[in-house]
Short mmCIF file of C-alpha atoms in Angstrom, two decimals:
data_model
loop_
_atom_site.label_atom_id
_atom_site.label_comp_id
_atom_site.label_asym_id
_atom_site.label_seq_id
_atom_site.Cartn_x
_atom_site.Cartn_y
_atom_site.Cartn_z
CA UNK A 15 0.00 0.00 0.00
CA UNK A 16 1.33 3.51 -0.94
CA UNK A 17 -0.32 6.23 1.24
CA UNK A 18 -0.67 10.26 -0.30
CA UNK A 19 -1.51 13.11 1.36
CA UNK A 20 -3.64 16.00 0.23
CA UNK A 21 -2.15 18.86 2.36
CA UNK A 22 -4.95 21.21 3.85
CA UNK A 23 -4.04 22.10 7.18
CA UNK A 24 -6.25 20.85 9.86
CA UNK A 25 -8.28 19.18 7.10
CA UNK A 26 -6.36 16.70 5.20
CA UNK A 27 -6.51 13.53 4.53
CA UNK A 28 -4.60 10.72 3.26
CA UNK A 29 -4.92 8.62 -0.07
CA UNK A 30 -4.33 4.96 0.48
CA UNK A 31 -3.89 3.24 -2.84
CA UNK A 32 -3.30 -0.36 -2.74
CA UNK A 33 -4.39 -3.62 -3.62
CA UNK A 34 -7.36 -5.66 -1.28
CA UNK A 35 -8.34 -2.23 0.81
CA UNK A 36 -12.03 -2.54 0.36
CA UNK A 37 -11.27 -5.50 3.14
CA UNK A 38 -8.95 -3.40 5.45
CA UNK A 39 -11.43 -1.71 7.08
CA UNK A 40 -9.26 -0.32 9.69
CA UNK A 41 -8.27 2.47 6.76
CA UNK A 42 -12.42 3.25 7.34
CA UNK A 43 -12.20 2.70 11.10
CA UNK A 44 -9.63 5.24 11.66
CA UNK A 45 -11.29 7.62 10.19
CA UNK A 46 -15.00 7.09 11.72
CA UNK A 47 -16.31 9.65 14.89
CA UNK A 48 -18.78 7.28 15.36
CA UNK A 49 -19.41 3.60 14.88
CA UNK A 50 -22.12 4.41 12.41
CA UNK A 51 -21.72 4.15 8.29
CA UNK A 52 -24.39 4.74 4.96
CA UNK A 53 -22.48 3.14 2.33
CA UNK A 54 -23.65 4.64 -0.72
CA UNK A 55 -23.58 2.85 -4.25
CA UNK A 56 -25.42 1.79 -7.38
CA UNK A 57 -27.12 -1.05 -8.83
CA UNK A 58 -24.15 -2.01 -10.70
CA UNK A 59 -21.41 -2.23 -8.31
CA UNK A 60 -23.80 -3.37 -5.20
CA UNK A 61 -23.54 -6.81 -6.81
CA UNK A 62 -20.07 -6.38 -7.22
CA UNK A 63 -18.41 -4.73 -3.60
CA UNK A 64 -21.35 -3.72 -1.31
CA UNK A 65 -21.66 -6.92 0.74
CA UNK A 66 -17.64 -7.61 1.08
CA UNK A 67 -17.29 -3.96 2.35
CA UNK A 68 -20.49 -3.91 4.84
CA UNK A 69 -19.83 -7.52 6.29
CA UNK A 70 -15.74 -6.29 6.53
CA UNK A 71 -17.38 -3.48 8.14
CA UNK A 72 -20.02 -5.15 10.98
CA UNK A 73 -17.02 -7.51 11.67
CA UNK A 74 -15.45 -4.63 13.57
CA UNK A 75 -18.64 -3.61 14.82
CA UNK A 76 -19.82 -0.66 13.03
CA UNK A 77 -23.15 -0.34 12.08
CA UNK A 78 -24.20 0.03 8.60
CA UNK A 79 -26.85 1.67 5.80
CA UNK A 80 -26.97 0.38 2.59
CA UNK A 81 -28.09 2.95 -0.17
CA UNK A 82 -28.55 1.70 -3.30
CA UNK A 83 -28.84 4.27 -6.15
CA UNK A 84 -29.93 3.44 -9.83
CA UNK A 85 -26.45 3.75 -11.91
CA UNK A 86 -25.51 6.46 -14.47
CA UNK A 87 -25.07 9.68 -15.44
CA UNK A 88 -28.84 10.55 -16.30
CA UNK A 89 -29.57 10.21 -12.32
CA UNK A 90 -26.94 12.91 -11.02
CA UNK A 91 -29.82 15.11 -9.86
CA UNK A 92 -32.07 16.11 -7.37
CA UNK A 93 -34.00 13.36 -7.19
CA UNK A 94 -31.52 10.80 -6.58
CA UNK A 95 -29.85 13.47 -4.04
CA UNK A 96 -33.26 13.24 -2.08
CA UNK A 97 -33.30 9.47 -1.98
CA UNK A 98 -30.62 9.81 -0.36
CA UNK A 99 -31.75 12.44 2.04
CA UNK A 100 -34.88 10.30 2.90
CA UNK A 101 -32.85 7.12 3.67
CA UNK A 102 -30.53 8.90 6.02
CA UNK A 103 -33.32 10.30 7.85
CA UNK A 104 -35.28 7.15 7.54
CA UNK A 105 -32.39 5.50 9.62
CA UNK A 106 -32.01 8.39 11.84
CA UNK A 107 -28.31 9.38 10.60
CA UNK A 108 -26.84 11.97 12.73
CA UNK A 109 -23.95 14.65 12.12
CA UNK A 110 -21.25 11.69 13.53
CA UNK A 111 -22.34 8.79 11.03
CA UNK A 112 -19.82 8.61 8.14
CA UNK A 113 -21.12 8.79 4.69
CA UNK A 114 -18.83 6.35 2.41
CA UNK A 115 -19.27 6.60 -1.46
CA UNK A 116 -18.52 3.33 -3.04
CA UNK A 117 -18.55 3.12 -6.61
CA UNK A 118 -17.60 5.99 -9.75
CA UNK A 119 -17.81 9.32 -10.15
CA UNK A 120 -21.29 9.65 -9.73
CA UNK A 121 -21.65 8.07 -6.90
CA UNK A 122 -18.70 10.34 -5.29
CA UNK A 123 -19.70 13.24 -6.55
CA UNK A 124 -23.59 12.55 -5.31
CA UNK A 125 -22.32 11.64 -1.72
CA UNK A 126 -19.75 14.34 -1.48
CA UNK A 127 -22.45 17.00 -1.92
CA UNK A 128 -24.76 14.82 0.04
CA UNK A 129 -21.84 14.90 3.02
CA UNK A 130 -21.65 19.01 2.70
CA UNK A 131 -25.25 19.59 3.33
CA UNK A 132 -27.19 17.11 5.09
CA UNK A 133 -27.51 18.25 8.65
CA UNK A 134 -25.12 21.18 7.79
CA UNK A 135 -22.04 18.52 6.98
CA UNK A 136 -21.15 15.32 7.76
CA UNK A 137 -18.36 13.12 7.27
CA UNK A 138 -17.58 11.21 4.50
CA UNK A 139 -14.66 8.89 2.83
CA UNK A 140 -14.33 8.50 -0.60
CA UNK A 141 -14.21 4.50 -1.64
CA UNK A 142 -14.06 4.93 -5.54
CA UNK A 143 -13.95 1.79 -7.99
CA UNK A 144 -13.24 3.49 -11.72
CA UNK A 145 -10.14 4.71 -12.62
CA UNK A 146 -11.50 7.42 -13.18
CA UNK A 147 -12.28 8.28 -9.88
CA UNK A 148 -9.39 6.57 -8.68
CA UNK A 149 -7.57 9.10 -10.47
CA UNK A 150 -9.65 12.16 -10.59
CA UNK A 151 -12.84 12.87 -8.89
CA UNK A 152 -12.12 10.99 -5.79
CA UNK A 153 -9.79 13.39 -4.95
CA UNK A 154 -9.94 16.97 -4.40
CA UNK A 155 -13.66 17.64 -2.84
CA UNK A 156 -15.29 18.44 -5.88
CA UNK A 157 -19.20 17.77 -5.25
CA UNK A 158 -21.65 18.26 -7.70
CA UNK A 159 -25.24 17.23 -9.13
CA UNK A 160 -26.15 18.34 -13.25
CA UNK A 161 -28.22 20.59 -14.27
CA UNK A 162 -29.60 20.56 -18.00
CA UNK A 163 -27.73 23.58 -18.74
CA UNK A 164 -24.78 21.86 -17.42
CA UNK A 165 -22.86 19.93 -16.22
CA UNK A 166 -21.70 19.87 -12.08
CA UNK A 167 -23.21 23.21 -11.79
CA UNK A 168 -24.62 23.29 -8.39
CA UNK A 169 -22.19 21.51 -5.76
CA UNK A 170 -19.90 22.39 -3.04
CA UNK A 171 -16.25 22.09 -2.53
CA UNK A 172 -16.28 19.71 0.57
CA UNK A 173 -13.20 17.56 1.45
CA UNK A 174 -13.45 13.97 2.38
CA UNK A 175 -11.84 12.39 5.43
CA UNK A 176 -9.62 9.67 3.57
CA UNK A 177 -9.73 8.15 -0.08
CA UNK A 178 -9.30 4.30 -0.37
CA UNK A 179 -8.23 3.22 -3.56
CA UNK A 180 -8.84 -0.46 -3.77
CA UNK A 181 -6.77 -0.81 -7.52
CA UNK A 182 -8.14 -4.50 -7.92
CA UNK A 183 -11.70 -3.07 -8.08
CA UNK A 184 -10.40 -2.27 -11.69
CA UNK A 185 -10.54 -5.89 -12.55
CA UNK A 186 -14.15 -5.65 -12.86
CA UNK A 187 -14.22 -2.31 -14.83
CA UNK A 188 -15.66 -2.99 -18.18
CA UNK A 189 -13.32 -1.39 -21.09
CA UNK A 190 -15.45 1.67 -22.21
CA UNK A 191 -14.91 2.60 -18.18
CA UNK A 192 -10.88 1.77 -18.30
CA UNK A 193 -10.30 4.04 -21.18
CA UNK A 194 -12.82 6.67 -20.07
CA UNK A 195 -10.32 7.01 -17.18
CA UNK A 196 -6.85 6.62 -18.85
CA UNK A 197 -8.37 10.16 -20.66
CA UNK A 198 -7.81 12.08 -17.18
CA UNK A 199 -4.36 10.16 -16.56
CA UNK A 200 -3.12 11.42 -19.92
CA UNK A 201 -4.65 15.11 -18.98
CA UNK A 202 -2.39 15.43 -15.79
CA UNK A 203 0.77 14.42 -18.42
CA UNK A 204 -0.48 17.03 -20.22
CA UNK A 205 -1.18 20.35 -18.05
CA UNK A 206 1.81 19.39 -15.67
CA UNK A 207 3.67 16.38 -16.46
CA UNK A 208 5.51 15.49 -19.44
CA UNK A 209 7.67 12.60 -18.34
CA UNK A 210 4.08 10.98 -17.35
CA UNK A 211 2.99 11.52 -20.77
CA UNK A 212 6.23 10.23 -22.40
CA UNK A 213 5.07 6.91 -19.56
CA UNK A 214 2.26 7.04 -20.96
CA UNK A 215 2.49 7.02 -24.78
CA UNK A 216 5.13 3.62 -23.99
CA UNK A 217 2.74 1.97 -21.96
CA UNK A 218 -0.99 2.61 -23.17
CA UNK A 219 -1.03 -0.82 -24.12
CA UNK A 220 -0.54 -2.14 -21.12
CA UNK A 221 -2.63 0.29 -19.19
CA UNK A 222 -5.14 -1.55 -21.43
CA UNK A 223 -4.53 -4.98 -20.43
CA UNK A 224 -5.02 -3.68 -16.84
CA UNK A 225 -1.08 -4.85 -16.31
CA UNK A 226 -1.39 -4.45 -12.09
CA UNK A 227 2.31 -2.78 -11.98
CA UNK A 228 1.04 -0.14 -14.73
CA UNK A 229 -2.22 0.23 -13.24
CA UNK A 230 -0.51 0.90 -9.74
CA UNK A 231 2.20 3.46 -11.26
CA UNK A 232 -0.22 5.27 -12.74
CA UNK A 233 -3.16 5.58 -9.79
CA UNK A 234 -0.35 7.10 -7.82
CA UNK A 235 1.29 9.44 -10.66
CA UNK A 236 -1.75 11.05 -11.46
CA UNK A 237 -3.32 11.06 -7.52
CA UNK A 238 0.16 12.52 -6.31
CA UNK A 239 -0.44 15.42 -9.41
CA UNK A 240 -3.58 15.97 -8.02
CA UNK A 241 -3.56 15.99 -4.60
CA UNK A 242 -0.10 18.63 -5.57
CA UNK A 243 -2.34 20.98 -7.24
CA UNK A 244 -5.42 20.67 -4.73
CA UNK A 245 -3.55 21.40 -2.17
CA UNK A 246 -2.05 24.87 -4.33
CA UNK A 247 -5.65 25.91 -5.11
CA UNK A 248 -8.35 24.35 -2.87
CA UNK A 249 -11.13 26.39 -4.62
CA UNK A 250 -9.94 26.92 -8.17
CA UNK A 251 -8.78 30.28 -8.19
CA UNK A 252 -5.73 29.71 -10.01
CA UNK A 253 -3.76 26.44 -10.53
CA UNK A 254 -6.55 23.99 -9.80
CA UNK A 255 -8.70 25.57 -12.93
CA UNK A 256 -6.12 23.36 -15.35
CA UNK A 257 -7.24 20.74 -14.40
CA UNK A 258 -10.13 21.48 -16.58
CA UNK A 259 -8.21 20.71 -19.86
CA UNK A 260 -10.52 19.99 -22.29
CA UNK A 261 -13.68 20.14 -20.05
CA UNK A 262 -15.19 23.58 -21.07
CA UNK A 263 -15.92 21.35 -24.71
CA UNK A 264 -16.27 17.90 -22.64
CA UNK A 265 -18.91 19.58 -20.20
CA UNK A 266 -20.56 21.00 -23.96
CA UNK A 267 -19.97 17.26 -25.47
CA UNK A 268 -21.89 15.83 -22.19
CA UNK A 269 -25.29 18.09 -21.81
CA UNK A 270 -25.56 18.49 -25.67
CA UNK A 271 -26.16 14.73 -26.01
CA UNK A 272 -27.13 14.13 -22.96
CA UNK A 273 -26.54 12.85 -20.01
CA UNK A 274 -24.66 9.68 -20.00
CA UNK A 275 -25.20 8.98 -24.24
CA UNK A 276 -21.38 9.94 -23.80
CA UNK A 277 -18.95 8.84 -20.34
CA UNK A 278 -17.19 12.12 -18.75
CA UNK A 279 -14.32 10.69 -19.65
CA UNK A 280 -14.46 10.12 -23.60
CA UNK A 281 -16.67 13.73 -23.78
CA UNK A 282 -13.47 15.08 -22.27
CA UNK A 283 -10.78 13.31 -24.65
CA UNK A 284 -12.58 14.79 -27.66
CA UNK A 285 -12.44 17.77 -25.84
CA UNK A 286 -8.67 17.79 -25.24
CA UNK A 287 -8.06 17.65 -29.02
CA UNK A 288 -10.31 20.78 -29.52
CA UNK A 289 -7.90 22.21 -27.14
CA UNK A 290 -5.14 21.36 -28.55
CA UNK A 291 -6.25 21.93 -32.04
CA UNK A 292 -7.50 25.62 -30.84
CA UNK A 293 -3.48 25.88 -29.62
CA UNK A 294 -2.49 24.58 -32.64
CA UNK A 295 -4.02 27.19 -34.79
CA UNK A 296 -3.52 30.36 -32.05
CA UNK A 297 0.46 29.45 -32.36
CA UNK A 298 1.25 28.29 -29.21
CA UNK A 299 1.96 24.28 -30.28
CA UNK A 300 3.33 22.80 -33.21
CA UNK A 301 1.43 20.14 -35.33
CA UNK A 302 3.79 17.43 -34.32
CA UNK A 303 2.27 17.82 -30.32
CA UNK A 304 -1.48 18.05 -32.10
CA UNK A 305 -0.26 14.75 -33.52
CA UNK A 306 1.24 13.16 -30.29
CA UNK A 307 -2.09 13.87 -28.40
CA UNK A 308 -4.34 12.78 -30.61
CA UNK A 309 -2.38 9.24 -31.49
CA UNK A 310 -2.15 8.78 -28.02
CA UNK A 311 -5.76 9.17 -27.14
CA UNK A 312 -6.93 7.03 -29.84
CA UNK A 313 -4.67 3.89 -29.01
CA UNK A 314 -6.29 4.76 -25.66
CA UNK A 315 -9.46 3.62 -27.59
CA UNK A 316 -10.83 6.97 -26.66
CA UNK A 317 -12.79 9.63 -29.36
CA UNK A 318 -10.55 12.09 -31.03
CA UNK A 319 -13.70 13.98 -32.49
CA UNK A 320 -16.52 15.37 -30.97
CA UNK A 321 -19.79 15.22 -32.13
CA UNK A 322 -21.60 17.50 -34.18
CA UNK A 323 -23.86 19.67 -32.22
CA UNK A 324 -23.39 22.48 -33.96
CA UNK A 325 -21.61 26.12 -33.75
CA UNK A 326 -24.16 28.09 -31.92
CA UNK A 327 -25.38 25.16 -29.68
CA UNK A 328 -21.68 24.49 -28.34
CA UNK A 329 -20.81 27.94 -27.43
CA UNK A 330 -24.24 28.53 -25.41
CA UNK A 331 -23.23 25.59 -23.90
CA UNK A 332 -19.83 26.69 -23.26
CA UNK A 333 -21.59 29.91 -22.23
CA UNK A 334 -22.58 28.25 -19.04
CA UNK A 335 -19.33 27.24 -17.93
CA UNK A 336 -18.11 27.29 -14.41
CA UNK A 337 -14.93 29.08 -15.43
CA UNK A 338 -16.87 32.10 -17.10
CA UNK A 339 -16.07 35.34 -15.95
CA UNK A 340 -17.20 38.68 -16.94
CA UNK A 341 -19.09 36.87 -19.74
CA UNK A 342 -15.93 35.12 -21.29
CA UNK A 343 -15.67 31.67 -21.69
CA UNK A 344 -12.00 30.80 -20.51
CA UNK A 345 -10.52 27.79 -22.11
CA UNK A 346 -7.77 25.48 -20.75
CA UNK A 347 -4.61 25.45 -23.78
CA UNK A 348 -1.75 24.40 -24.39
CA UNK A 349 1.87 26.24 -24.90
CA UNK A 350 3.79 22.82 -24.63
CA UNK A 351 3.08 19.13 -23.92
CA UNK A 352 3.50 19.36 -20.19
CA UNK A 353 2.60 23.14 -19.81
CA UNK A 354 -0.90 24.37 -19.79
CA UNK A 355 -2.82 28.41 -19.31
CA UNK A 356 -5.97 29.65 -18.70
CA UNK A 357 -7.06 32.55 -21.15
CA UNK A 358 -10.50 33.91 -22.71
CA UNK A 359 -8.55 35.84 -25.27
CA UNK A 360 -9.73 33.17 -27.89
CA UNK A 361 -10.56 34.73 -31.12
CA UNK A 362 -14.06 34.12 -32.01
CA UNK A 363 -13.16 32.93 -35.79
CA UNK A 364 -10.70 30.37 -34.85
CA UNK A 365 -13.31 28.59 -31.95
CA UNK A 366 -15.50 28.47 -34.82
CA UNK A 367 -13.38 27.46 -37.29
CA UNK A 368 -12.58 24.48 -34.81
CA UNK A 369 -15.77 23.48 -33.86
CA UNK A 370 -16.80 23.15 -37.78
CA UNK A 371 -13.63 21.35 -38.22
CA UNK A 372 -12.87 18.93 -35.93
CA UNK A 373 -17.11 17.89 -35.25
CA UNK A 374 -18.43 14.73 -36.78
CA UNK A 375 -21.98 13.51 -37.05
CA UNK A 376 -22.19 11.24 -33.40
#
């Protein structure tokens, strides 16, 4: 087991990332005011983890909730929030019972917010079982439900108490889900990292294969990035905000289909070739990095196109974005492989010219 921390002061937390840990519930335990858990899930992974964790947990005597939530993208709303509002109060949860999100990133982002404001805030722990949370949305605090003008758009930045990342969860992750989160592995390689990104262009294919030493090297590559950069910016005034590579389009890509036709993931791989493409033609990268992104994203077995939604519809949709100020739209780009900026000095013609470009019929 290799253990991270996210540095926040009194409030942080450690990432655990190992091998068996949904068993070790003494990473839970330690972590618990009270001897009193809702484990939080979905229909899919229930099947999968929910028994081994709760029976791991009632072995050391804690007592235990089971929510089960119906799985995918389409129920990151209100209504699923207030299931989960109604079975806590059902079972009489009080401001010291734990809140553990087991499953993706809609499960962790659903239980985060959740966490911030039932009863005011209660605990929670982060037990994620994509890579893509693994890597991403596990850590950091993030919260959020969707909103059909967009994505995440009402949430709360609310920190966890500990992340366990149980890496042989993967084993059961079909392969749309495995690729969907190599695409946030390759955007830390990207923004910050470009040794990880050389890594990563030698060993997609085994990243693929789920190789357990890959797997592991990565989890903790891109979790030490982020909890580097959460602990910079808690709130996304500055650093944190490039972490958003090729969301602003991804965010466009998911509410313009709709919820869940496309996962976050492959919504924001198509979106980190309209960023690069839009750095391309602004002169900040040459072709030959246009070229190394793209290749690598599509032996990834991720989308290097997004779909056509057309001109006007993406930039209302872009419109909405959580990183608009003053009325701009600021987009995440590129000056190298490894280096990434935050501007809304984007000329008009050359978004467009993108977007009627690089868009395909879906």
């Amino acid at each position: 087991m290799q253990t991270l921390t996210v540095a926040l002061g009194d409030r942080s937390y450690p990432i655990h990332i190992g091998v068996g840990l949904i068993h070790k519930t003494q990473l839970i335990a330690a972590n618990l005011p009270q001897k009193k858990v809702a484990v939080i899930t979905n229909a899919t992974i229930a099947p999968l983890y929910l028994a081994t964790l709760t029976s791991a947990l009632k072995s050391g005597g804690i007592e235990v909730v089971s929510i089960v939530l119906p799985d995918g993208e389409a129920y990151k709303n209100w209504e699923t929030l207030n299931r989960i509002f109604d079975a806590l109060l059902t079972n009489r949860c009080e401001r010291k019972t734990t809140l553990i999100a087991l499953g993706g990133g809609v499960i962790g982002d659903l239980t985060g917010f959740a966490a911030a404001v039932y009863l005011r805030g209660v605990p929670y722990i982060q037990v994620p079982t994509t890579l893509l949370a693994l890597v991403d949305s596990a850590v950091g605090g993030k919260t959020a439900i969707n909103h059909p003008l967009g994505k995440n758009m009402v949430g709360a930045f609310y920190q966890p108490r500990a992340v366990i990342a149980d890496t042989e969860t993967l084993n059961t992750l079909p392969e749309r889900e495995l690729a969907a989160g190599i695409a946030e592995t390759i955007k830390y390689g990207l923004i910050r990292d470009p040794e990880f990104f050389v890594w990563l262009e030698k060993n997609i294919a085994r990243l693929l294969a789920c190789e357990p030493d890959a797997l592991a090297y990565a989890v903790e590559r891109s979790c030490r990035n982020k909890a580097e950069i959460v602990a910079l910016d808690e709130h996304e005034h500055g650093v944190r905000t490039l972490l958003n590579l090729g969301h602003t389009f991804g965010h466009a890509i998911e509410a313009g289909l709709g919820y869940g036709t496309w996962l976050h993931g492959e919504a924001v791989a198509a979106g980190m070739v309209l960023a690069a493409e839009l750095s391309q033609q602004m002169g900040l990268i040459s072709r030959q990095d246009v070229t190394r992104v793209t290749a690598l994203l599509a032996r990834a077995k991720l989308p290097v196109s997004a779909p056509e939604l057309g001109v006007e519809r993406y930039l209302d949709l872009m419109g909405h974005d959580k990183k608009v100020e003053g009325g701009k739209v600021r987009f995440v780009l590129l000056k190298s492989i490894g280096e990434a900026f935050v501007t809304d000095l984007v000329p008009d013609a050359a978004l467009r010219d993108i977007l009627v470009r690089r868009t395909v019929n879906a």
